[in-house]
mmCIF file of C-alpha atoms in Angstrom:
data_model
loop_
_atom_site.group_PDB
_atom_site.id
_atom_site.type_symbol
_atom_site.label_atom_id
_atom_site.label_comp_id
_atom_site.label_asym_id
_atom_site.label_seq_id
_atom_site.Cartn_x
_atom_site.Cartn_y
_atom_site.Cartn_z
ATOM 1 C CA MET A 216 -2.592 -2.974 -5.133
ATOM 2 C CA ILE A 217 -5.506 -1.123 -3.522
ATOM 3 C CA ARG A 218 -5.283 1.910 -1.285
ATOM 4 C CA HIS A 219 -7.592 1.814 1.729
ATOM 5 C CA GLY A 220 -10.832 3.782 1.811
ATOM 6 C CA GLN A 221 -11.095 7.199 3.380
ATOM 7 C CA SER A 222 -10.016 7.154 7.022
ATOM 8 C CA LEU A 223 -10.263 9.721 9.774
ATOM 9 C CA VAL A 224 -6.535 10.392 9.336
ATOM 10 C CA ASN A 225 -7.233 11.481 5.736
ATOM 11 C CA LEU A 226 -9.670 14.213 6.736
ATOM 12 C CA GLU A 227 -8.619 17.807 6.221
ATOM 13 C CA GLY A 228 -7.958 19.338 9.586
ATOM 14 C CA TRP A 229 -7.085 16.063 11.330
ATOM 15 C CA ASN A 230 -4.764 17.089 14.164
ATOM 16 C CA GLN A 231 -4.612 13.999 16.355
ATOM 17 C CA GLY A 232 -1.313 12.790 14.955
ATOM 18 C CA ASN A 233 -0.503 9.344 13.620
ATOM 19 C CA THR A 234 -3.047 6.973 15.138
ATOM 20 C CA ASP A 235 -4.572 3.719 13.933
ATOM 21 C CA GLU A 236 -7.996 4.952 12.836
ATOM 22 C CA GLY A 237 -10.705 3.147 10.923
ATOM 23 C CA LEU A 238 -12.769 4.243 7.940
ATOM 24 C CA THR A 239 -15.141 7.177 7.800
ATOM 25 C CA GLU A 240 -18.715 6.629 6.643
ATOM 26 C CA LEU A 241 -17.591 7.565 3.130
ATOM 27 C CA GLY A 242 -14.664 5.166 3.419
ATOM 28 C CA GLN A 243 -17.032 2.358 4.330
ATOM 29 C CA ARG A 244 -19.144 3.130 1.264
ATOM 30 C CA GLN A 245 -16.001 3.168 -0.882
ATOM 31 C CA ALA A 246 -15.013 -0.264 0.437
ATOM 32 C CA ALA A 247 -18.489 -1.649 -0.205
ATOM 33 C CA ALA A 248 -18.542 -0.226 -3.738
ATOM 34 C CA LEU A 249 -15.105 -1.692 -4.403
ATOM 35 C CA ALA A 250 -16.234 -5.155 -3.271
ATOM 36 C CA HIS A 251 -19.306 -4.913 -5.512
ATOM 37 C CA TRP A 252 -17.419 -3.705 -8.604
ATOM 38 C CA LEU A 253 -14.117 -5.578 -8.506
ATOM 39 C CA PRO A 254 -15.528 -9.102 -9.065
ATOM 40 C CA THR A 255 -17.079 -7.869 -12.316
ATOM 41 C CA LYS A 256 -13.574 -7.083 -13.625
ATOM 42 C CA LEU A 257 -11.549 -9.601 -11.647
ATOM 43 C CA PRO A 258 -13.700 -12.747 -11.301
ATOM 44 C CA THR A 259 -11.160 -14.603 -9.179
ATOM 45 C CA MET A 260 -8.209 -13.791 -6.966
ATOM 46 C CA ASP A 261 -5.803 -16.381 -5.622
ATOM 47 C CA ILE A 262 -4.731 -14.570 -2.473
ATOM 48 C CA LEU A 263 -5.594 -11.376 -0.625
ATOM 49 C CA TYR A 264 -2.916 -9.680 1.471
ATOM 50 C CA CYS A 265 -3.624 -6.736 3.731
ATOM 51 C CA SER A 266 -1.807 -4.237 5.912
ATOM 52 C CA THR A 267 -2.348 -4.836 9.612
ATOM 53 C CA MET A 268 -3.591 -1.269 10.163
ATOM 54 C CA ARG A 269 -7.268 -0.740 10.869
ATOM 55 C CA ARG A 270 -8.165 1.382 7.837
ATOM 56 C CA ALA A 271 -6.777 -1.269 5.485
ATOM 57 C CA LEU A 272 -8.376 -4.186 7.340
ATOM 58 C CA GLU A 273 -11.788 -2.498 7.210
ATOM 59 C CA THR A 274 -11.343 -1.917 3.463
ATOM 60 C CA ALA A 275 -10.405 -5.550 2.868
ATOM 61 C CA ALA A 276 -13.266 -7.062 4.877
ATOM 62 C CA PRO A 277 -15.947 -6.613 2.160
ATOM 63 C CA LEU A 278 -13.540 -8.102 -0.416
ATOM 64 C CA CYS A 279 -13.102 -11.194 1.765
ATOM 65 C CA ALA A 280 -16.866 -11.661 1.789
ATOM 66 C CA ALA A 281 -17.272 -10.983 -1.939
ATOM 67 C CA TYR A 282 -14.593 -13.502 -2.912
ATOM 68 C CA ASN A 283 -15.094 -15.901 -0.008
ATOM 69 C CA ILE A 284 -11.373 -15.725 0.619
ATOM 70 C CA THR A 285 -9.261 -15.743 3.768
ATOM 71 C CA LEU A 286 -7.329 -12.572 4.494
ATOM 72 C CA GLN A 287 -3.544 -12.806 4.849
ATOM 73 C CA ARG A 288 -2.299 -10.084 7.213
ATOM 74 C CA GLU A 289 1.064 -8.617 6.244
ATOM 75 C CA ASP A 290 3.050 -6.159 8.386
ATOM 76 C CA ARG A 291 5.259 -5.139 5.456
ATOM 77 C CA LEU A 292 2.214 -3.451 3.865
ATOM 78 C CA ARG A 293 1.785 -0.954 6.698
ATOM 79 C CA GLU A 294 2.082 2.761 5.951
ATOM 80 C CA VAL A 295 5.477 4.431 6.093
ATOM 81 C CA GLY A 296 6.720 5.290 9.573
ATOM 82 C CA ASN A 297 4.687 2.647 11.391
ATOM 83 C CA ASN A 298 7.400 -0.033 11.504
ATOM 84 C CA ARG A 299 10.821 -0.202 13.111
ATOM 85 C CA LEU A 300 14.213 -0.420 11.426
ATOM 86 C CA ASP A 301 13.962 -4.230 11.422
ATOM 87 C CA HIS A 302 10.523 -3.960 9.718
ATOM 88 C CA SER A 303 8.645 -5.177 12.790
ATOM 89 C CA PRO A 304 5.476 -3.152 13.477
ATOM 90 C CA TYR A 305 4.947 -0.757 16.317
ATOM 91 C CA PRO A 306 1.842 -1.716 18.372
ATOM 92 C CA ASN A 307 -1.254 -0.201 16.785
ATOM 93 C CA ASP A 308 -2.211 1.391 20.101
ATOM 94 C CA ASP A 309 1.255 2.915 20.548
ATOM 95 C CA LEU A 310 2.336 4.244 17.157
ATOM 96 C CA PRO A 311 4.827 7.066 16.643
ATOM 97 C CA ARG A 312 2.564 10.099 16.929
ATOM 98 C CA ASP A 313 4.593 12.601 14.946
ATOM 99 C CA TYR A 314 6.489 12.476 11.682
ATOM 100 C CA ALA A 315 9.615 14.492 10.872
ATOM 101 C CA ASP A 316 9.182 18.019 9.541
ATOM 102 C CA TYR A 317 10.828 16.885 6.264
ATOM 103 C CA TRP A 318 9.275 14.580 3.682
ATOM 104 C CA GLY A 319 10.635 11.031 3.811
ATOM 105 C CA SER A 320 11.948 11.048 0.250
ATOM 106 C CA GLU A 321 13.630 14.431 0.832
ATOM 107 C CA ARG A 322 15.990 12.790 3.321
ATOM 108 C CA PRO A 323 15.655 9.107 2.392
ATOM 109 C CA PHE A 324 18.278 7.861 4.856
ATOM 110 C CA ASN A 325 16.990 9.815 7.861
ATOM 111 C CA SER A 326 14.384 8.501 10.257
ATOM 112 C CA ILE A 327 10.814 9.419 9.375
ATOM 113 C CA THR A 328 9.958 9.415 13.083
ATOM 114 C CA PRO A 329 13.111 10.859 14.698
ATOM 115 C CA ALA A 330 11.565 10.933 18.169
ATOM 116 C CA MET A 331 11.613 7.129 18.063
ATOM 117 C CA GLY A 332 15.089 5.682 18.535
ATOM 118 C CA GLU A 333 14.504 2.865 16.054
ATOM 119 C CA GLY A 334 12.222 4.525 13.534
ATOM 120 C CA GLU A 335 12.551 3.550 9.868
ATOM 121 C CA SER A 336 13.778 5.796 7.073
ATOM 122 C CA TRP A 337 12.260 6.039 3.596
ATOM 123 C CA MET A 338 14.873 3.551 2.354
ATOM 124 C CA HIS A 339 14.031 1.092 5.131
ATOM 125 C CA PHE A 340 10.390 1.459 4.088
ATOM 126 C CA ARG A 341 11.239 0.864 0.440
ATOM 127 C CA THR A 342 13.206 -2.227 1.437
ATOM 128 C CA ARG A 343 10.289 -3.793 3.305
ATOM 129 C CA VAL A 344 7.882 -3.097 0.434
ATOM 130 C CA GLY A 345 10.423 -4.392 -2.077
ATOM 131 C CA SER A 346 10.991 -7.557 -0.061
ATOM 132 C CA PHE A 347 7.250 -8.184 -0.064
ATOM 133 C CA LEU A 348 7.048 -7.744 -3.842
ATOM 134 C CA GLU A 349 10.017 -9.997 -4.526
ATOM 135 C CA GLU A 350 8.622 -12.659 -2.213
ATOM 136 C CA ILE A 351 5.182 -12.757 -3.820
ATOM 137 C CA VAL A 352 6.777 -12.969 -7.279
ATOM 138 C CA GLN A 353 8.481 -16.181 -6.179
ATOM 139 C CA ARG A 354 5.632 -17.552 -4.081
ATOM 140 C CA HIS A 355 2.683 -16.816 -6.366
ATOM 141 C CA ARG A 356 3.840 -17.415 -9.921
ATOM 142 C CA GLN A 357 0.978 -17.263 -12.441
ATOM 143 C CA GLN A 358 -1.433 -16.204 -9.710
ATOM 144 C CA THR A 359 -3.499 -13.086 -9.105
ATOM 145 C CA VAL A 360 -2.440 -11.355 -5.901
ATOM 146 C CA VAL A 361 -4.375 -8.465 -4.370
ATOM 147 C CA ALA A 362 -2.831 -6.288 -1.653
ATOM 148 C CA VAL A 363 -4.868 -3.765 0.328
ATOM 149 C CA CYS A 364 -2.412 -1.216 1.624
ATOM 150 C CA HIS A 365 -1.624 2.512 1.802
ATOM 151 C CA GLY A 366 -0.683 5.293 -0.570
ATOM 152 C CA GLY A 367 2.931 5.271 0.580
ATOM 153 C CA VAL A 368 3.190 1.539 -0.067
ATOM 154 C CA VAL A 369 2.045 2.017 -3.661
ATOM 155 C CA GLU A 370 4.589 4.840 -4.060
ATOM 156 C CA ALA A 371 7.354 2.584 -2.751
ATOM 157 C CA ALA A 372 6.220 -0.164 -5.125
ATOM 158 C CA PHE A 373 6.649 2.231 -8.058
ATOM 159 C CA ASP A 374 10.141 3.141 -6.810
ATOM 160 C CA HIS A 375 11.076 -0.536 -6.548
ATOM 161 C CA ILE A 376 9.564 -1.680 -9.835
ATOM 162 C CA PHE A 377 10.789 1.315 -11.859
ATOM 163 C CA ASN A 378 14.247 1.155 -10.237
ATOM 164 C CA VAL A 379 14.067 4.734 -8.982
ATOM 165 C CA GLY A 380 17.098 5.992 -7.050
ATOM 166 C CA PRO A 381 16.923 7.188 -3.446
ATOM 167 C CA TRP A 382 15.939 10.757 -4.397
ATOM 168 C CA ARG A 383 12.748 10.651 -6.407
ATOM 169 C CA ARG A 384 11.506 13.504 -8.597
ATOM 170 C CA CYS A 385 7.823 12.634 -8.840
ATOM 171 C CA GLU A 386 5.201 11.764 -6.254
ATOM 172 C CA VAL A 387 2.734 8.978 -7.045
ATOM 173 C CA TRP A 388 -0.746 9.844 -5.807
ATOM 174 C CA LEU A 389 -3.978 7.901 -5.801
ATOM 175 C CA ARG A 390 -7.438 8.266 -4.370
ATOM 176 C CA ASN A 391 -8.817 6.361 -1.430
ATOM 177 C CA SER A 392 -9.703 2.841 -2.651
ATOM 178 C CA GLY A 393 -7.938 3.494 -5.980
ATOM 179 C CA ILE A 394 -6.513 0.424 -7.730
ATOM 180 C CA THR A 395 -3.093 -0.056 -9.350
ATOM 181 C CA GLN A 396 -2.372 -3.156 -11.442
ATOM 182 C CA PHE A 397 1.110 -4.475 -12.082
ATOM 183 C CA GLU A 398 1.868 -7.685 -13.951
ATOM 184 C CA TYR A 399 5.068 -9.652 -13.505
ATOM 185 C CA VAL A 400 6.126 -11.027 -16.897
ATOM 186 C CA GLU A 401 8.683 -13.789 -17.242
ATOM 187 C CA HIS A 402 9.814 -13.048 -20.775
ATOM 188 C CA PRO A 403 13.452 -13.127 -21.946
ATOM 189 C CA ARG A 404 15.055 -9.865 -23.067
ATOM 190 C CA ARG A 405 12.102 -7.735 -21.997
ATOM 191 C CA GLU A 406 11.077 -5.719 -18.972
ATOM 192 C CA THR A 407 9.887 -7.981 -16.166
ATOM 193 C CA TRP A 408 7.042 -5.715 -15.015
ATOM 194 C CA ARG A 409 4.082 -4.157 -16.801
ATOM 195 C CA LEU A 410 1.929 -1.356 -15.425
ATOM 196 C CA HIS A 411 -1.620 -1.860 -16.683
ATOM 197 C CA TYR A 412 -3.237 1.059 -14.841
ATOM 198 C CA HIS A 413 -2.891 3.295 -11.812
ATOM 199 C CA ASP A 414 -5.584 4.861 -9.590
ATOM 200 C CA ARG A 415 -8.470 3.154 -11.344
ATOM 201 C CA ALA A 416 -11.629 4.076 -9.484
ATOM 202 C CA ASP A 417 -14.656 3.192 -11.628
ATOM 203 C CA HIS A 418 -16.404 1.982 -8.482
ATOM 204 C CA LEU A 419 -16.428 5.530 -7.123
ATOM 205 C CA ASN A 420 -18.450 6.987 -10.003
ATOM 206 C CA ASP A 421 -21.714 6.991 -8.045
ATOM 207 C CA LEU A 422 -20.267 8.145 -4.716
#
């Protein structure tokens, strides 16, 4: 799982609300460095999924070229608060502009975007990320799957994989374009997931 490169919405002082922005110049360099470095550690990937938000799509584009692979767009990988209760996405040009004044995991059953009548809660968000993970486990056995997504998606993946309850006690942070590797292991009487690393960012050393 790869977080997108730096976007305008990540800049300190951004006050334009929740909009579908692309990468900054630094974010573009992060994406290019990622696409140059990753094939040296991961020679092949079987499938590349990506959030349908602009900052993720722009991060994934250099990877598509580096691996000569077709991108699979996936709405369930969108950042928290950008989908409805039924997991369908809001239009990218008409997203909920404002989030609640409480953190999603503080009130996990309350809407993250209360001004929207059908906005998702943190638990709805966790469900859509969890459904994606469970589906790829069944669909892509013994394959290498890469997902370009958002920081919140990686957090929700940790909650799902580690079986965290609704009220978490630790935030999971990672840098823009940081990489997290999970392995699904079909082994009797053992844990079914392994975390190999989180927030790996060797490709950022020269940036």
